[in-house]
Short mmCIF file of C-alpha atoms and ligand atoms in Angstrom, two decimals:
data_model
loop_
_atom_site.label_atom_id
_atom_site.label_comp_id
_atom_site.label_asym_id
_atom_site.label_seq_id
_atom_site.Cartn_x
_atom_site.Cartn_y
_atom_site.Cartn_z
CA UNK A 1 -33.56 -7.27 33.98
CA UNK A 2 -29.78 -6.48 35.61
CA UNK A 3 -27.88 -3.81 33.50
CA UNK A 4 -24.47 -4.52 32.80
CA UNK A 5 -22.72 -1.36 31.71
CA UNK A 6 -19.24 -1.94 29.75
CA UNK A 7 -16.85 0.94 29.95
CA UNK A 8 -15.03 -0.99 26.69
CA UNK A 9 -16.70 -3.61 25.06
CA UNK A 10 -15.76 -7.04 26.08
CA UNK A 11 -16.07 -9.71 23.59
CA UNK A 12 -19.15 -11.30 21.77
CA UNK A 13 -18.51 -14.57 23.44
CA UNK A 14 -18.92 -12.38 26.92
CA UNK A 15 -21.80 -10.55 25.63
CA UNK A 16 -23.58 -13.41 24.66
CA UNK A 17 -23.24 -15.45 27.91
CA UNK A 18 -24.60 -12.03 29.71
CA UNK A 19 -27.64 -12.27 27.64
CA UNK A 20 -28.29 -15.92 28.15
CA UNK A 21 -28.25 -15.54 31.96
CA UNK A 22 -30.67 -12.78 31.48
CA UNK A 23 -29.06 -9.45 31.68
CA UNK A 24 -28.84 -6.54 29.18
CA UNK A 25 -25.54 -5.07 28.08
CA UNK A 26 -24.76 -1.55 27.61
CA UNK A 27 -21.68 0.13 26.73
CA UNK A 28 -20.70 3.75 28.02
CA UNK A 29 -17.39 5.42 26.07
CA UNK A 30 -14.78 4.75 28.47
CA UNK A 31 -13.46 8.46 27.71
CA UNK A 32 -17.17 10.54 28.65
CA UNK A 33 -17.05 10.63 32.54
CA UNK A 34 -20.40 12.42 32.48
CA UNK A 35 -22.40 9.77 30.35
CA UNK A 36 -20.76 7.18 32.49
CA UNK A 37 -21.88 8.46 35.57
CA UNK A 38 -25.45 9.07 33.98
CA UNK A 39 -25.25 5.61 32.56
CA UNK A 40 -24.18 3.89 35.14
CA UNK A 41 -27.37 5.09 37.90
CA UNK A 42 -29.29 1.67 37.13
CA UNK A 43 -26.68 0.15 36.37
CA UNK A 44 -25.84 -3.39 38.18
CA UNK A 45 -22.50 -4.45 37.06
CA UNK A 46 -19.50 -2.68 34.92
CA UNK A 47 -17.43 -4.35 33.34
CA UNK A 48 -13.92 -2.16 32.36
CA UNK A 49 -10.41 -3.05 31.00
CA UNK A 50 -8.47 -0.22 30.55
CA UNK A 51 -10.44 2.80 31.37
CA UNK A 52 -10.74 4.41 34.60
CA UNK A 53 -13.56 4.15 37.28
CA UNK A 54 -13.04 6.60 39.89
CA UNK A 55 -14.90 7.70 43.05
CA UNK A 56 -17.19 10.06 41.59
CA UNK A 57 -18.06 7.44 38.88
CA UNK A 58 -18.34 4.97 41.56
CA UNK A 59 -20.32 6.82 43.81
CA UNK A 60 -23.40 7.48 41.19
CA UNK A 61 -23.86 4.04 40.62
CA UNK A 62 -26.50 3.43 43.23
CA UNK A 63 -27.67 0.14 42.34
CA UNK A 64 -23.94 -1.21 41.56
CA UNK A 65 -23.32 -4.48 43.11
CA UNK A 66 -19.94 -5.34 41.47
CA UNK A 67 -17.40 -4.29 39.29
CA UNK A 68 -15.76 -7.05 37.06
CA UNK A 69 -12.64 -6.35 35.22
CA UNK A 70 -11.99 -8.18 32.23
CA UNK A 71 -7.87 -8.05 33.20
CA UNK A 72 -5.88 -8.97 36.67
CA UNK A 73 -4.48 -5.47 37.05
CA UNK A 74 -6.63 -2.99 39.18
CA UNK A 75 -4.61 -0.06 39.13
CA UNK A 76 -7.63 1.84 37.46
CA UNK A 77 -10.95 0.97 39.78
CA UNK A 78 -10.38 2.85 43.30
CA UNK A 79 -11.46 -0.01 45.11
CA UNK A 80 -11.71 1.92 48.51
CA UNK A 81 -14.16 3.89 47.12
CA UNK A 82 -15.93 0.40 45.71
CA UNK A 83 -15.22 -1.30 48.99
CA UNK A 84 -16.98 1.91 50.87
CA UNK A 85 -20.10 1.91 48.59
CA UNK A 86 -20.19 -2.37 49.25
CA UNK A 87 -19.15 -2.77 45.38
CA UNK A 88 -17.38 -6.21 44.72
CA UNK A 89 -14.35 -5.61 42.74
CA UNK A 90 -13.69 -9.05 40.72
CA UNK A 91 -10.85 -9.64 38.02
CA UNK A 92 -9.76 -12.30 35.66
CA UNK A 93 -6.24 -13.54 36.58
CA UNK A 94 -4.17 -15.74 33.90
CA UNK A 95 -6.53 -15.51 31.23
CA UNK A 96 -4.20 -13.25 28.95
CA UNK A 97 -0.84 -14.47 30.20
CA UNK A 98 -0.15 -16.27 27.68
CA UNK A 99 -0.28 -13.42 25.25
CA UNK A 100 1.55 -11.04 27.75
CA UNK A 101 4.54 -13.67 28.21
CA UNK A 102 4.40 -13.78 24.06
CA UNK A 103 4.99 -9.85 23.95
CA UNK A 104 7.53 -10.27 26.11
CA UNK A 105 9.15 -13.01 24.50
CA UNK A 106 8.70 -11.32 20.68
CA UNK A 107 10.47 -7.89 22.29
CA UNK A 108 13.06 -9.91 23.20
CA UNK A 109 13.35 -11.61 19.90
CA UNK A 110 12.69 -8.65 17.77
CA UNK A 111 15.48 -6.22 20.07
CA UNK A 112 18.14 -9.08 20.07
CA UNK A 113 18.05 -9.64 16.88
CA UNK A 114 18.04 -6.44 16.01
CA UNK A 115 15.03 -6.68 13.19
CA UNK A 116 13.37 -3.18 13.62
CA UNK A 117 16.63 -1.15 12.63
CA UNK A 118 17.30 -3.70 9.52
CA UNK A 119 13.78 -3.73 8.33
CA UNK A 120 14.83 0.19 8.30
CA UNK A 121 17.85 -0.32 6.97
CA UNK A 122 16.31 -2.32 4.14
CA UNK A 123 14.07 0.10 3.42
CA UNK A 124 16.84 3.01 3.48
CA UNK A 125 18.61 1.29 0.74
CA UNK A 126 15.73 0.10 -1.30
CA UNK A 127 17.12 1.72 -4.47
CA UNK A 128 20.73 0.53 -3.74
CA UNK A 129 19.70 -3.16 -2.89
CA UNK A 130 20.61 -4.75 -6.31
CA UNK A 131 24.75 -3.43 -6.52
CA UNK A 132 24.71 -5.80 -3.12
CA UNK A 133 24.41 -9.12 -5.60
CA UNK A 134 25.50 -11.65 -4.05
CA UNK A 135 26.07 -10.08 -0.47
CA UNK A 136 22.39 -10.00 0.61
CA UNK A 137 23.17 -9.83 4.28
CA UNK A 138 24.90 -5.97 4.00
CA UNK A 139 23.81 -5.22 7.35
CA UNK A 140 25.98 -8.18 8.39
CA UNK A 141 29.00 -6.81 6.63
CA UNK A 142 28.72 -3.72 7.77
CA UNK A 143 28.76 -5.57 11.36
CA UNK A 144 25.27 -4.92 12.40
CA UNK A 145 24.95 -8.72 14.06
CA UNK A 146 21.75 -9.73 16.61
CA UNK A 147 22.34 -12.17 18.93
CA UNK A 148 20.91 -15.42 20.51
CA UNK A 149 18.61 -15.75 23.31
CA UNK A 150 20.28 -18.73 24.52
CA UNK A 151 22.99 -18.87 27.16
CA UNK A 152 21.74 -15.22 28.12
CA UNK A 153 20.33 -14.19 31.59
CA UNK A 154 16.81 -13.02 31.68
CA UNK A 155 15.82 -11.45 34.58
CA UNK A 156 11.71 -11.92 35.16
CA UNK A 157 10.74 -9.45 38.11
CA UNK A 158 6.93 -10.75 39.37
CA UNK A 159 6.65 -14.41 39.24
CA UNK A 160 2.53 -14.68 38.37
CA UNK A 161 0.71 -16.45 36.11
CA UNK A 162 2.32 -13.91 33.18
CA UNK A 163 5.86 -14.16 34.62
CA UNK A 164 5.68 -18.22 35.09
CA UNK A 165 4.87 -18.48 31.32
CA UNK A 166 7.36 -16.45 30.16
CA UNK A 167 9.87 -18.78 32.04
CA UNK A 168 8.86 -21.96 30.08
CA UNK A 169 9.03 -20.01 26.89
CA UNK A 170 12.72 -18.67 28.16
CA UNK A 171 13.97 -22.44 28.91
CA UNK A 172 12.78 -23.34 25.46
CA UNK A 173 15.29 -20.91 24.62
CA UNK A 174 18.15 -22.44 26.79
CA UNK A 175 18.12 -19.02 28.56
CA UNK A 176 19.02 -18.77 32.22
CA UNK A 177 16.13 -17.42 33.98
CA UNK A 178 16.24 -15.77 37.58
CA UNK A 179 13.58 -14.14 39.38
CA UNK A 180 12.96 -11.57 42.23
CA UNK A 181 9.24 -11.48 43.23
CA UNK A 182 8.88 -10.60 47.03
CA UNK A 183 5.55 -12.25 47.69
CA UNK A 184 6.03 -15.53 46.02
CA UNK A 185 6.39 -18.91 48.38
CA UNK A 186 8.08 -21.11 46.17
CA UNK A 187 10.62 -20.71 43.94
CA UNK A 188 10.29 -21.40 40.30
CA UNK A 189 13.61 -20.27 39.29
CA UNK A 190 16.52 -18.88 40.99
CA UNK A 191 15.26 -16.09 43.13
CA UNK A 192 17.18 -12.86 44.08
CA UNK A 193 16.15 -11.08 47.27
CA UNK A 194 17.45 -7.81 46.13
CA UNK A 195 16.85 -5.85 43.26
CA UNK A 196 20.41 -4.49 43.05
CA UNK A 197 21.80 -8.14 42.40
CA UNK A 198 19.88 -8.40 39.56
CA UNK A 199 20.59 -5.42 37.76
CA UNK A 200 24.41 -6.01 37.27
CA UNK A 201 23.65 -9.53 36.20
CA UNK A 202 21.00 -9.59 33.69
CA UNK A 203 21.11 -9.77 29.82
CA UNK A 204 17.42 -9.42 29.33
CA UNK A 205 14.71 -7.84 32.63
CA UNK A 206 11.13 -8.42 31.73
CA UNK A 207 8.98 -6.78 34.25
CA UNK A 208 5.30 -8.50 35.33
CA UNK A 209 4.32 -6.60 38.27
CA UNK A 210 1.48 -4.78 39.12
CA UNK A 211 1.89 -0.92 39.78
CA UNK A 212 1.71 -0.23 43.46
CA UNK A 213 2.78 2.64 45.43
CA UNK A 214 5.76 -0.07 45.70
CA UNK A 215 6.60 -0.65 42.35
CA UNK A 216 5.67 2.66 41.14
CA UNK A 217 9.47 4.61 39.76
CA UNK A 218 11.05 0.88 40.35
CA UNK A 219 13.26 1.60 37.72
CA UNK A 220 14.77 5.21 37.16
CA UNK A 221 18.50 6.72 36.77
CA UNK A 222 20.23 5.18 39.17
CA UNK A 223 18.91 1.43 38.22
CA UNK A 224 19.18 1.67 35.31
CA UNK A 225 22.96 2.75 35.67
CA UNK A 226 23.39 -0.53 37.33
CA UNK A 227 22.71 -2.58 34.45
CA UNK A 228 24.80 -4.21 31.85
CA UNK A 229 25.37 -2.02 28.53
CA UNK A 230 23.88 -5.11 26.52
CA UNK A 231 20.58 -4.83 29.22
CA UNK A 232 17.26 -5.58 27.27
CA UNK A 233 14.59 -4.09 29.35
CA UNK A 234 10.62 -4.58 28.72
CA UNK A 235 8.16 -3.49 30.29
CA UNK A 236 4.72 -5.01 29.02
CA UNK A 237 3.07 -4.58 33.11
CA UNK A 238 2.30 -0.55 33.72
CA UNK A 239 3.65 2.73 32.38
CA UNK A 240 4.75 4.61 35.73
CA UNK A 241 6.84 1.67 37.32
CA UNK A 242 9.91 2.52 34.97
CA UNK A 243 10.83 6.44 34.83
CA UNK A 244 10.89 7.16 30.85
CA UNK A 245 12.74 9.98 31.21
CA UNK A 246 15.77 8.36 32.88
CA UNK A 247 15.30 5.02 30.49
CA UNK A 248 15.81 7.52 26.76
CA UNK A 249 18.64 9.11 28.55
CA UNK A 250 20.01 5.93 29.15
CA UNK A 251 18.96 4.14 25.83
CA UNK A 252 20.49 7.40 23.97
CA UNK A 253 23.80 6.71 25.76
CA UNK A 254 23.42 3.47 25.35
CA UNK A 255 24.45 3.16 28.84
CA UNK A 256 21.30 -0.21 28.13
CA UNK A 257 21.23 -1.58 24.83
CA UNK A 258 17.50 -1.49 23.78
CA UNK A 259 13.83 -1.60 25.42
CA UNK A 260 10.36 -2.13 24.38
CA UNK A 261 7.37 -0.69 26.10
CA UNK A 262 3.58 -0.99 26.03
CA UNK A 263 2.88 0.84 28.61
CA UNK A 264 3.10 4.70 29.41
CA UNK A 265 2.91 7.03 32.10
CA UNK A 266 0.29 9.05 30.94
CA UNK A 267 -1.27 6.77 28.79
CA UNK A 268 -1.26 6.89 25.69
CA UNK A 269 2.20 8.73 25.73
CA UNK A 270 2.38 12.38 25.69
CA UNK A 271 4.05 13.62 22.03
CA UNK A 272 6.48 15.33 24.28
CA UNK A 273 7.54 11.83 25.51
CA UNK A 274 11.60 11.78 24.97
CA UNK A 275 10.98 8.22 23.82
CA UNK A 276 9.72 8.84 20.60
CA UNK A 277 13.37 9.98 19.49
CA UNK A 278 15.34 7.04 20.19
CA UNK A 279 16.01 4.38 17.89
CA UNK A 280 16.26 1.31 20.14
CA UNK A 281 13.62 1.08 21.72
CA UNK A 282 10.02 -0.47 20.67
CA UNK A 283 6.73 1.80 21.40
CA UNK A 284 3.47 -0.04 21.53
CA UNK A 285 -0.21 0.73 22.20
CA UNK A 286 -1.14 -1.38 25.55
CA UNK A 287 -1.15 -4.84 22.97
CA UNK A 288 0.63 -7.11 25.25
CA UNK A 289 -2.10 -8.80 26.51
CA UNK A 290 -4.86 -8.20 23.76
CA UNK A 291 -5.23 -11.02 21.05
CA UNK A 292 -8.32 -12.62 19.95
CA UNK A 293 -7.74 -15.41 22.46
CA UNK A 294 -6.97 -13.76 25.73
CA UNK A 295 -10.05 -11.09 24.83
CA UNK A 296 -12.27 -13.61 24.02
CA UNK A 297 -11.50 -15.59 27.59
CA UNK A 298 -11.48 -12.64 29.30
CA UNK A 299 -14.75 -11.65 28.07
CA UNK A 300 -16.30 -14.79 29.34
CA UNK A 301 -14.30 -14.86 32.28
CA UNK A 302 -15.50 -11.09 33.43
CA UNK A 303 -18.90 -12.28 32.31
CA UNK A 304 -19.22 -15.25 34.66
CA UNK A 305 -17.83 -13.34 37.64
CA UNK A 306 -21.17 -11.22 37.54
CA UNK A 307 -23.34 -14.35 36.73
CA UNK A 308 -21.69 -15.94 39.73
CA UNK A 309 -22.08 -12.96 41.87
CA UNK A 310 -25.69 -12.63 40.60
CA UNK A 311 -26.50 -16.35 41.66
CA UNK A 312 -24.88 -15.68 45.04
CA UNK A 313 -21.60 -17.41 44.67
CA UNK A 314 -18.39 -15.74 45.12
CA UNK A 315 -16.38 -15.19 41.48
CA UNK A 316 -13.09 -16.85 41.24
CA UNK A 317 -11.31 -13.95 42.14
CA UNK A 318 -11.68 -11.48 44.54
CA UNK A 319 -10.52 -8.00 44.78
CA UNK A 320 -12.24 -6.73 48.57
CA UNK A 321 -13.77 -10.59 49.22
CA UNK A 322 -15.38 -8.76 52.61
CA UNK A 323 -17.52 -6.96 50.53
CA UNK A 324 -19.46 -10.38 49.35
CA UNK A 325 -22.79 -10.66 50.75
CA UNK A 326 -24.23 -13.86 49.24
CA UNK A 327 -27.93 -12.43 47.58
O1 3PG Z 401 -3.80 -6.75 33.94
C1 3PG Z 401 -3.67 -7.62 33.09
O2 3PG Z 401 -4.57 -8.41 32.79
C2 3PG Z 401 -2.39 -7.73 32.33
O3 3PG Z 401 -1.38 -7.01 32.97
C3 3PG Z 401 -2.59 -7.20 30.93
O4 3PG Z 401 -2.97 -5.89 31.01
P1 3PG Z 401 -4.30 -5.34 30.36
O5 3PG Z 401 -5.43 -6.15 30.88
O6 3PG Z 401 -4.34 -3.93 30.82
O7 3PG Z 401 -4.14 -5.49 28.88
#
């Protein structure tokens, strides 16, 4: 019987269609490197999300045939060292962008609106709440006001499958949406060509790229200088592509109004990180993409890219396609 070793376990629905095509699933904690690269000797698949497989992992796996990742980024897997040992590396595009573009969409909602700080407002006041009668909205009076998405610029940078949803959910805000994605043919919104244009012109800038040595430090000091004062930034893609240091500066001068992040460089955030003393911005634990649904269809998806593989059919998508030698 195949092995399929899972760095983080995928779900049920995934397991299950393993074991009905006839291989047995393992899992290997993500965070021991050692009992992965023990584990992972007879191994004939991995399947990984978040964790990292690197070269010397890699490398001991000398029955590995491919390595299926239950996500589109591939940041994580060194696919040279995959592509050198004839390891397929497959992924699962699209399957969580719907839940991605929904992060992205409730960080906007939750920042403009301004519901974090008057949920702790709220709860500041808790013994004072009844001398406010018949002025329930306080925070109002006291001129803390959110505003509307609609009418407001948001800037999507990476037009994908994640970045094209969050565009229909935008117009269903009557937001005006503009894009800058340098490897996209068409053009599903306005497009920018430059970077630079977009900072001085955008309300809200919701990044969907993957990290690259390109995109990696995209966004540091003097970007984020270029933006407007009431700039909502997210960033539900990869920690690394904004420079955090520059961003609480920036957020403590308000120099941008607010930013939410689910991503960190390290990961998860180092207690030193100079985010985790400013107010407007929202920290979360690399959620954006992780509901019930996308897991479950990501599951299934990584699953039948090995199945595919196994029956000597190339999976849907492709990391280092060269590598594919039909069995
Ligand atoms: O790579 C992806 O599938 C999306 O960017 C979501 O990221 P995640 O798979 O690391 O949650």
């Amino acid at each position: 019987m195949k092995k399929v070793l899972m760095s983080e376990k995928i779900d049920d629905a995934g397991i299950k269609l393993l074991e009905d095509n006839g291989f047995t699933v393992t899992t290997s904690p993500a965070t021991d490197k050692a009992t992965m690269a023990s584990e992972i000797k007879d191994a004939y698949a991995v399947i990984m999300r978040s964790s990292e497989l690197p070269d010397d992992v890699i490398s001991a796996g000398k029955n590995l045939k491919i390595i299926s990742r239950n996500g589109t980024g591939i940041n994580n897997v060194d696919v040279e060292s995959a592509t050198k040992h004839h390891v397929l590396v497959a992924k699962v595009n699209g399957a969580n962008a719907f839940s991605v573009a929904e992060y992205a969409l409730t960080s906007m909602l939750m920042l403009s609106r301004k519901i974090i700080l008057d949920d702790k407002l709220v709860r500041g006041k808790k013994n004072e709440l009844s001398t406010y009668g018949s002025l329930p909205n306080f925070s109002s009076q006291m001129g803390i006001n959110g505003n509307e998405l609609r009418g407001k610029t948001l800037a999507i940078l990476g037009l994908g499958k994640i970045g094209r949803q969050l565009v229909k959910f935008a117009q269903a805000f009557e937001m005006n949406v503009i894009g800058y994605d340098p490897y996209v043919k068409d053009d599903p919104v306005k497009m920018y060509d430059h970077l630079e244009d977009i900072y001085p012109v955008a309300d809200f800038i919701s990044i969907h790229m993957p990290l690259t040595p390109e995109t990696a430090g995209m966004i540091g000091e003097k970007e984020l200088k270029m933006m407007k004062s009431n700039a909502i930034l997210i960033n539900s893609a990869r920690g690394g592509i904004i420079d955090e240091v520059a961003l609480a500066k920036a957020l403590k001068s308000h120099e941008i109004a607010g930013a939410a992040l689910d991503s960190f460089k390290p990961e998860p955030p180092a207690p030193d990180n100079p985010l985790f003393d400013v107010d407007n911005v929202i920290m979360t634990s690399h959620i954006a993409g992780t509901t019930a649904e996308a897991n479950q269809a990501l599951g299934v998806g990584a699953a039948q890219a090995i199945i595919d593989f196994s029956n000597g059919k190339m999976p849907e998508f492709p990391v280092n396609p060269d590598v594919f030698v039909a069995e």
